Short mmCIF file of C-alpha atoms in Angstrom, two decimals:
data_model
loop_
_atom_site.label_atom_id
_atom_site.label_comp_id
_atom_site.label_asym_id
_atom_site.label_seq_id
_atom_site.Cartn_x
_atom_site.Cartn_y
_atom_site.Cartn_z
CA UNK A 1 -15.11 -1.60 -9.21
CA UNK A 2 -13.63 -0.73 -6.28
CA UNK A 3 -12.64 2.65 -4.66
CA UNK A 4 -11.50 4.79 -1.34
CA UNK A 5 -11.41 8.39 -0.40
CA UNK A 6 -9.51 10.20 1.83
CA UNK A 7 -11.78 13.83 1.99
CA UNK A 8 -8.37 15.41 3.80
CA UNK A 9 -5.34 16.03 2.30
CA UNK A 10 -3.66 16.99 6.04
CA UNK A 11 -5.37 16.72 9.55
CA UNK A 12 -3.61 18.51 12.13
CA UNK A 13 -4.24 17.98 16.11
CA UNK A 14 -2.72 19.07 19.49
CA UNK A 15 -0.31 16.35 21.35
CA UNK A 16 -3.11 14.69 23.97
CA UNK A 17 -5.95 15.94 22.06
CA UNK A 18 -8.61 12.92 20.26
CA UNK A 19 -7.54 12.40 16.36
CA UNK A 20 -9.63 11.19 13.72
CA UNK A 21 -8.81 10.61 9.82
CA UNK A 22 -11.65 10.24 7.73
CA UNK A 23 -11.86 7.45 5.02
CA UNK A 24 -14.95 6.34 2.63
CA UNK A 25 -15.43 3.32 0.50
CA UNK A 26 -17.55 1.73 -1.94
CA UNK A 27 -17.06 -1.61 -3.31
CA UNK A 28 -19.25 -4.24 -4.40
CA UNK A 29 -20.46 -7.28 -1.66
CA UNK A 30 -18.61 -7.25 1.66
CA UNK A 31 -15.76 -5.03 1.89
CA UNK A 32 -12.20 -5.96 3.38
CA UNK A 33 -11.03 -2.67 5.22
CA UNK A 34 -6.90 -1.83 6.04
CA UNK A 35 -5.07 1.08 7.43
CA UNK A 36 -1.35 1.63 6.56
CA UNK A 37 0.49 4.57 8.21
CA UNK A 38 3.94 5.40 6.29
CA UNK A 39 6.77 7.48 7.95
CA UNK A 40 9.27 9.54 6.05
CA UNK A 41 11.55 7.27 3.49
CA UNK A 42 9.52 3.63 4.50
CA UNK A 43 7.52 1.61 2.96
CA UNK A 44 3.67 1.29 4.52
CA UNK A 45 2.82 -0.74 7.78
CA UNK A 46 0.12 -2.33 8.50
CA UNK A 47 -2.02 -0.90 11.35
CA UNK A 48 -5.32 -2.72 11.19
CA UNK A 49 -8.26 -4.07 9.10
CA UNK A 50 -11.77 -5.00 9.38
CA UNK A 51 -12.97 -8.05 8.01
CA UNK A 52 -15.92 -9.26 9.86
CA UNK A 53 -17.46 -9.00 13.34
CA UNK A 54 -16.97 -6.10 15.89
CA UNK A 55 -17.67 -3.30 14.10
CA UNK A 56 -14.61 -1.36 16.32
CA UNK A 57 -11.49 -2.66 15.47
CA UNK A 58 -8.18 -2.56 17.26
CA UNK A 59 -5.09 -1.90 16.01
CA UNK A 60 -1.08 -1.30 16.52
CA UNK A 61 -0.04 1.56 18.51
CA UNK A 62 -3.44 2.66 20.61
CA UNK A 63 -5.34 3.30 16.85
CA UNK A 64 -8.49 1.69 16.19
CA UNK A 65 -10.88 2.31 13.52
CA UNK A 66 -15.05 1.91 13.00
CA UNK A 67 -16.47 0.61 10.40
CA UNK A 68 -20.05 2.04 9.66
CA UNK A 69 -21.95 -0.06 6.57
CA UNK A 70 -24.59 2.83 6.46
CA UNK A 71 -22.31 5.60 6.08
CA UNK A 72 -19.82 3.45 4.22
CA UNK A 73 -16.93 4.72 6.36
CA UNK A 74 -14.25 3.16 7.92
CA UNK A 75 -12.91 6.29 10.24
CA UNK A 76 -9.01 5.71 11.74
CA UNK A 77 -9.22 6.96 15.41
CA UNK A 78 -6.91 7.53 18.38
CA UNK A 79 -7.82 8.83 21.65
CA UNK A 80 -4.95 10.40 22.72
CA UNK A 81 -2.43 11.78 19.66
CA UNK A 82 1.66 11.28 20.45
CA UNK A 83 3.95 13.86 18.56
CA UNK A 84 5.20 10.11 17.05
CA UNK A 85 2.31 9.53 15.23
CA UNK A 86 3.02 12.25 13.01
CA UNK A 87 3.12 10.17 9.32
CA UNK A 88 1.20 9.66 5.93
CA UNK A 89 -1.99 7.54 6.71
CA UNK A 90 -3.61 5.46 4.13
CA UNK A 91 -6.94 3.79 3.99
CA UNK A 92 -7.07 0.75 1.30
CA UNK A 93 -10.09 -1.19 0.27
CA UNK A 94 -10.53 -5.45 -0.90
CA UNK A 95 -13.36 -7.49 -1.75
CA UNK A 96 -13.93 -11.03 -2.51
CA UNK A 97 -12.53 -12.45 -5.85
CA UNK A 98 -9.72 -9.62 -5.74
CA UNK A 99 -6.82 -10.08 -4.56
CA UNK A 100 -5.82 -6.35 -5.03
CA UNK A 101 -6.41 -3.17 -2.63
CA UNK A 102 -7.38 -0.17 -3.99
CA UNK A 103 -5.76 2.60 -1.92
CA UNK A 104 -6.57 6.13 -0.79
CA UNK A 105 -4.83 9.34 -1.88
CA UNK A 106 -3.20 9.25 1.94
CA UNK A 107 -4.04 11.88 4.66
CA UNK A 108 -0.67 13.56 6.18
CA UNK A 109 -1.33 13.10 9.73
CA UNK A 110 0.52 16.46 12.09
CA UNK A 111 0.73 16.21 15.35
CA UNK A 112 1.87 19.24 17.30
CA UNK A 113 3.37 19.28 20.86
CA UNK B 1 7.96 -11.17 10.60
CA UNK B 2 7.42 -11.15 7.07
CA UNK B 3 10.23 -9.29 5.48
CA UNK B 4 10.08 -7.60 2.11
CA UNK B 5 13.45 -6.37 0.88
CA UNK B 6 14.05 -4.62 -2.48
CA UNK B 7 16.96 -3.97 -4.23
CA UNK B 8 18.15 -0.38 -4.23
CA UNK B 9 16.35 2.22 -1.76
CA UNK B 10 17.84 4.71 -4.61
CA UNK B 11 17.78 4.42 -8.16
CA UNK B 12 18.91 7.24 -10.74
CA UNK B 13 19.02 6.34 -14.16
CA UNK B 14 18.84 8.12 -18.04
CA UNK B 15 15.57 8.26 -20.40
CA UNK B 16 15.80 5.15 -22.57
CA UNK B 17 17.79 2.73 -20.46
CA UNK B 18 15.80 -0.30 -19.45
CA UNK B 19 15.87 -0.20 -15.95
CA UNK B 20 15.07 -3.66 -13.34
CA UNK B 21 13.68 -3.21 -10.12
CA UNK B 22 13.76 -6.64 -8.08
CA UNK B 23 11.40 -7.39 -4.59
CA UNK B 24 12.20 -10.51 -2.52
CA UNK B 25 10.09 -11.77 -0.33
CA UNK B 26 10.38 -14.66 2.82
CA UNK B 27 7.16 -15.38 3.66
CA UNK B 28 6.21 -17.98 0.94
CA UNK B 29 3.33 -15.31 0.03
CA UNK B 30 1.53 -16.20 -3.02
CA UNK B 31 0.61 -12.88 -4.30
CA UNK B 32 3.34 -10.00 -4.60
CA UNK B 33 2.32 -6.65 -6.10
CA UNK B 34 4.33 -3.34 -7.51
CA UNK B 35 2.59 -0.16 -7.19
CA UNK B 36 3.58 3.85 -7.67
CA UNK B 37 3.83 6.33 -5.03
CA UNK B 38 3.21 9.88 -6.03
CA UNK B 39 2.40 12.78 -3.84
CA UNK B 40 -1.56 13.44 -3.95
CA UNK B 41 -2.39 10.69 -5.95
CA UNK B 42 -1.83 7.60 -3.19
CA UNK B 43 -0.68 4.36 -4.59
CA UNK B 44 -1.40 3.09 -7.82
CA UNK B 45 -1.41 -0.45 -8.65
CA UNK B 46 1.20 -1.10 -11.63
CA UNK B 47 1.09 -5.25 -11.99
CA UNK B 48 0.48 -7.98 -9.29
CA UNK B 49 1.14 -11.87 -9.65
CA UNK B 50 -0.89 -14.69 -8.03
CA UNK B 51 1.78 -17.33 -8.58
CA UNK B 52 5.23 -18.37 -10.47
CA UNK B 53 4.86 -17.06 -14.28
CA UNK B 54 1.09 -15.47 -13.83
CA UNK B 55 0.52 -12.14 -13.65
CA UNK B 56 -2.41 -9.81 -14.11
CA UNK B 57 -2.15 -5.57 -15.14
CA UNK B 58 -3.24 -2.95 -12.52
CA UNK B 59 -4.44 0.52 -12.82
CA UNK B 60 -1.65 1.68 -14.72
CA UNK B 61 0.80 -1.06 -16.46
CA UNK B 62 1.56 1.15 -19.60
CA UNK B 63 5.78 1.18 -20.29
CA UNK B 64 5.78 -1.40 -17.63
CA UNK B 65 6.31 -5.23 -17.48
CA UNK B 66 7.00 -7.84 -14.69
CA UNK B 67 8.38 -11.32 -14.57
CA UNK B 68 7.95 -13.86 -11.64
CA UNK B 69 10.72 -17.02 -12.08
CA UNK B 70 10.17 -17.93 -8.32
CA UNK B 71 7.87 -17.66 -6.13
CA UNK B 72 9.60 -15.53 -3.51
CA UNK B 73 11.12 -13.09 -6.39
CA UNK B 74 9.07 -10.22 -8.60
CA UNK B 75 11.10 -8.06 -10.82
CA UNK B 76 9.37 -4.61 -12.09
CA UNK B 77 11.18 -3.93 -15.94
CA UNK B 78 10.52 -0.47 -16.94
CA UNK B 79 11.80 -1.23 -20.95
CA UNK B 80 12.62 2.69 -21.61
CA UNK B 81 12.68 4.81 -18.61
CA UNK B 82 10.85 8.09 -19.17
CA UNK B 83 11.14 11.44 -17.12
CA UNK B 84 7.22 10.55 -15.98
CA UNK B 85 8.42 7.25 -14.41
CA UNK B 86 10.45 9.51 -12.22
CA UNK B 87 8.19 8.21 -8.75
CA UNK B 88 8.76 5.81 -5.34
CA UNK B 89 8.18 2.08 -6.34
CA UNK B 90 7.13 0.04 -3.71
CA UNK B 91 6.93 -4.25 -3.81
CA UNK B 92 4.04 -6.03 -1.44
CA UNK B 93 3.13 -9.35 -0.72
CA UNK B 94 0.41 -11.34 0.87
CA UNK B 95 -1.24 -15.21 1.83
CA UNK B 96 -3.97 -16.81 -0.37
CA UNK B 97 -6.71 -16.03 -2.32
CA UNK B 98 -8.72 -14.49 0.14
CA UNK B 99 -7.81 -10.78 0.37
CA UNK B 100 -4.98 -10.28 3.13
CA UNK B 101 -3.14 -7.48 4.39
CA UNK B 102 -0.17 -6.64 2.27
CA UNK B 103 3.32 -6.27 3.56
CA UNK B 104 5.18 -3.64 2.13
CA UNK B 105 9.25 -3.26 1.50
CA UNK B 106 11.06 0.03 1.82
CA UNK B 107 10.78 1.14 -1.62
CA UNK B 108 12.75 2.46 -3.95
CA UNK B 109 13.26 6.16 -5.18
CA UNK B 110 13.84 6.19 -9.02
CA UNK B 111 14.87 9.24 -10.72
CA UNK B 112 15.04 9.33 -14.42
CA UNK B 113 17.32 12.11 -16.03
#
């Protein structure tokens, strides 16, 4: 079985100031890691995943995410928050033989100016 | 770009009619997926089909079914729309059997009165 939590139902941050959204996983074997963001009346995007390698991964839109196998986390990260990036986030999870994602509850992402 | 398309963005329809939701895709994807949207409960995986005439239940598949003619098409059949089907559908695709990011169409709003 597979699974993904999202501890925060809303993270809010100033314009300019460092954002983080929090996401934890557990899966058997290797995991396959994705982060969709979702703005008002649209279906997900893609924003990056983690499959192997570099434990920092890059992504659309200055976001990037670290995967940590210890702390079986795979944090979404910005340095710099726009008022733009204000959207639902969601964290999804895969693993080998299955070709489904399990998804997180989604963390509403506020950005003020 | 891969482009999922769907067939209504809005949908309102009456308890007990049987109610078709189609998903196109143009990306000769193999896999193609329906899940639910619903607000603090993320997305939930309804049915999903590896190929033309195979499909496989999700999380949650009860007072649904799904048909897949060709490959690019997936139709979602609710057979007797209930009030608690009242929700955002949304239709995904993706490459191969190894697990791949999903692309996601626009959705669809379906109210059932």
């Amino acid at each position: 079985a597979q699974s993904v939590a999202q501890p925060e139902d809303q993270v809010n941050v100033a314009e300019g100031n460092p954002l983080t959204v929090k996401c934890t996983y557990s899966v058997s074997g290797n995991p396959y890691l994705f982060w969709y963001v979702q703005y008002p009346n649209r279906g997900l995007q893609f924003l990056l995943k983690y499959i192997t390698g570099d434990n920092l991964v890059k992504g659309s839109y200055g976001f990037e995410a670290e995967f940590n196998k210890s702390q079986t986390s795979f944090h979404l990260k910005k340095p710099s928050a726009l008022v733009s990036d204000s959207a639902l986030y969601f964290c999804a999870v895969g693993s080998t033989g299955r070709r489904a994602l399990t998804f997180g509850s989604g963390t509403r992402l506020q950005v003020q100016p | 770009d891969v482009k999922v398309t769907q067939s209504s963005r809005y949908l309102v329809k009456r308890t007990g009619e049987k109610v078709f939701l189609e998903c196109v895709q143009d990306m000769d994807h193999e896999n193609m997926f329906w899940y639910r949207q619903d607000p603090g409960l993320g997305l939930r995986l309804i049915y999903f089909s590896y190929d033309v005439k195979m499909k496989e239940k999700g999380d949650i598949p009860e007072g649904y079914s799904v048909s897949r003619e060709k490959k690019e098409r997936f139709s979602l059949i609710l057979e007797s729309a209930s009030t608690n089907q009242t929700s955002m559908y949304l239709c995904a695709s993706s490459l191969g059997q190894i697990v791949y990011e999903q692309y996601f169409g626009p959705g669809t709003r379906l109210t059932v009165t």
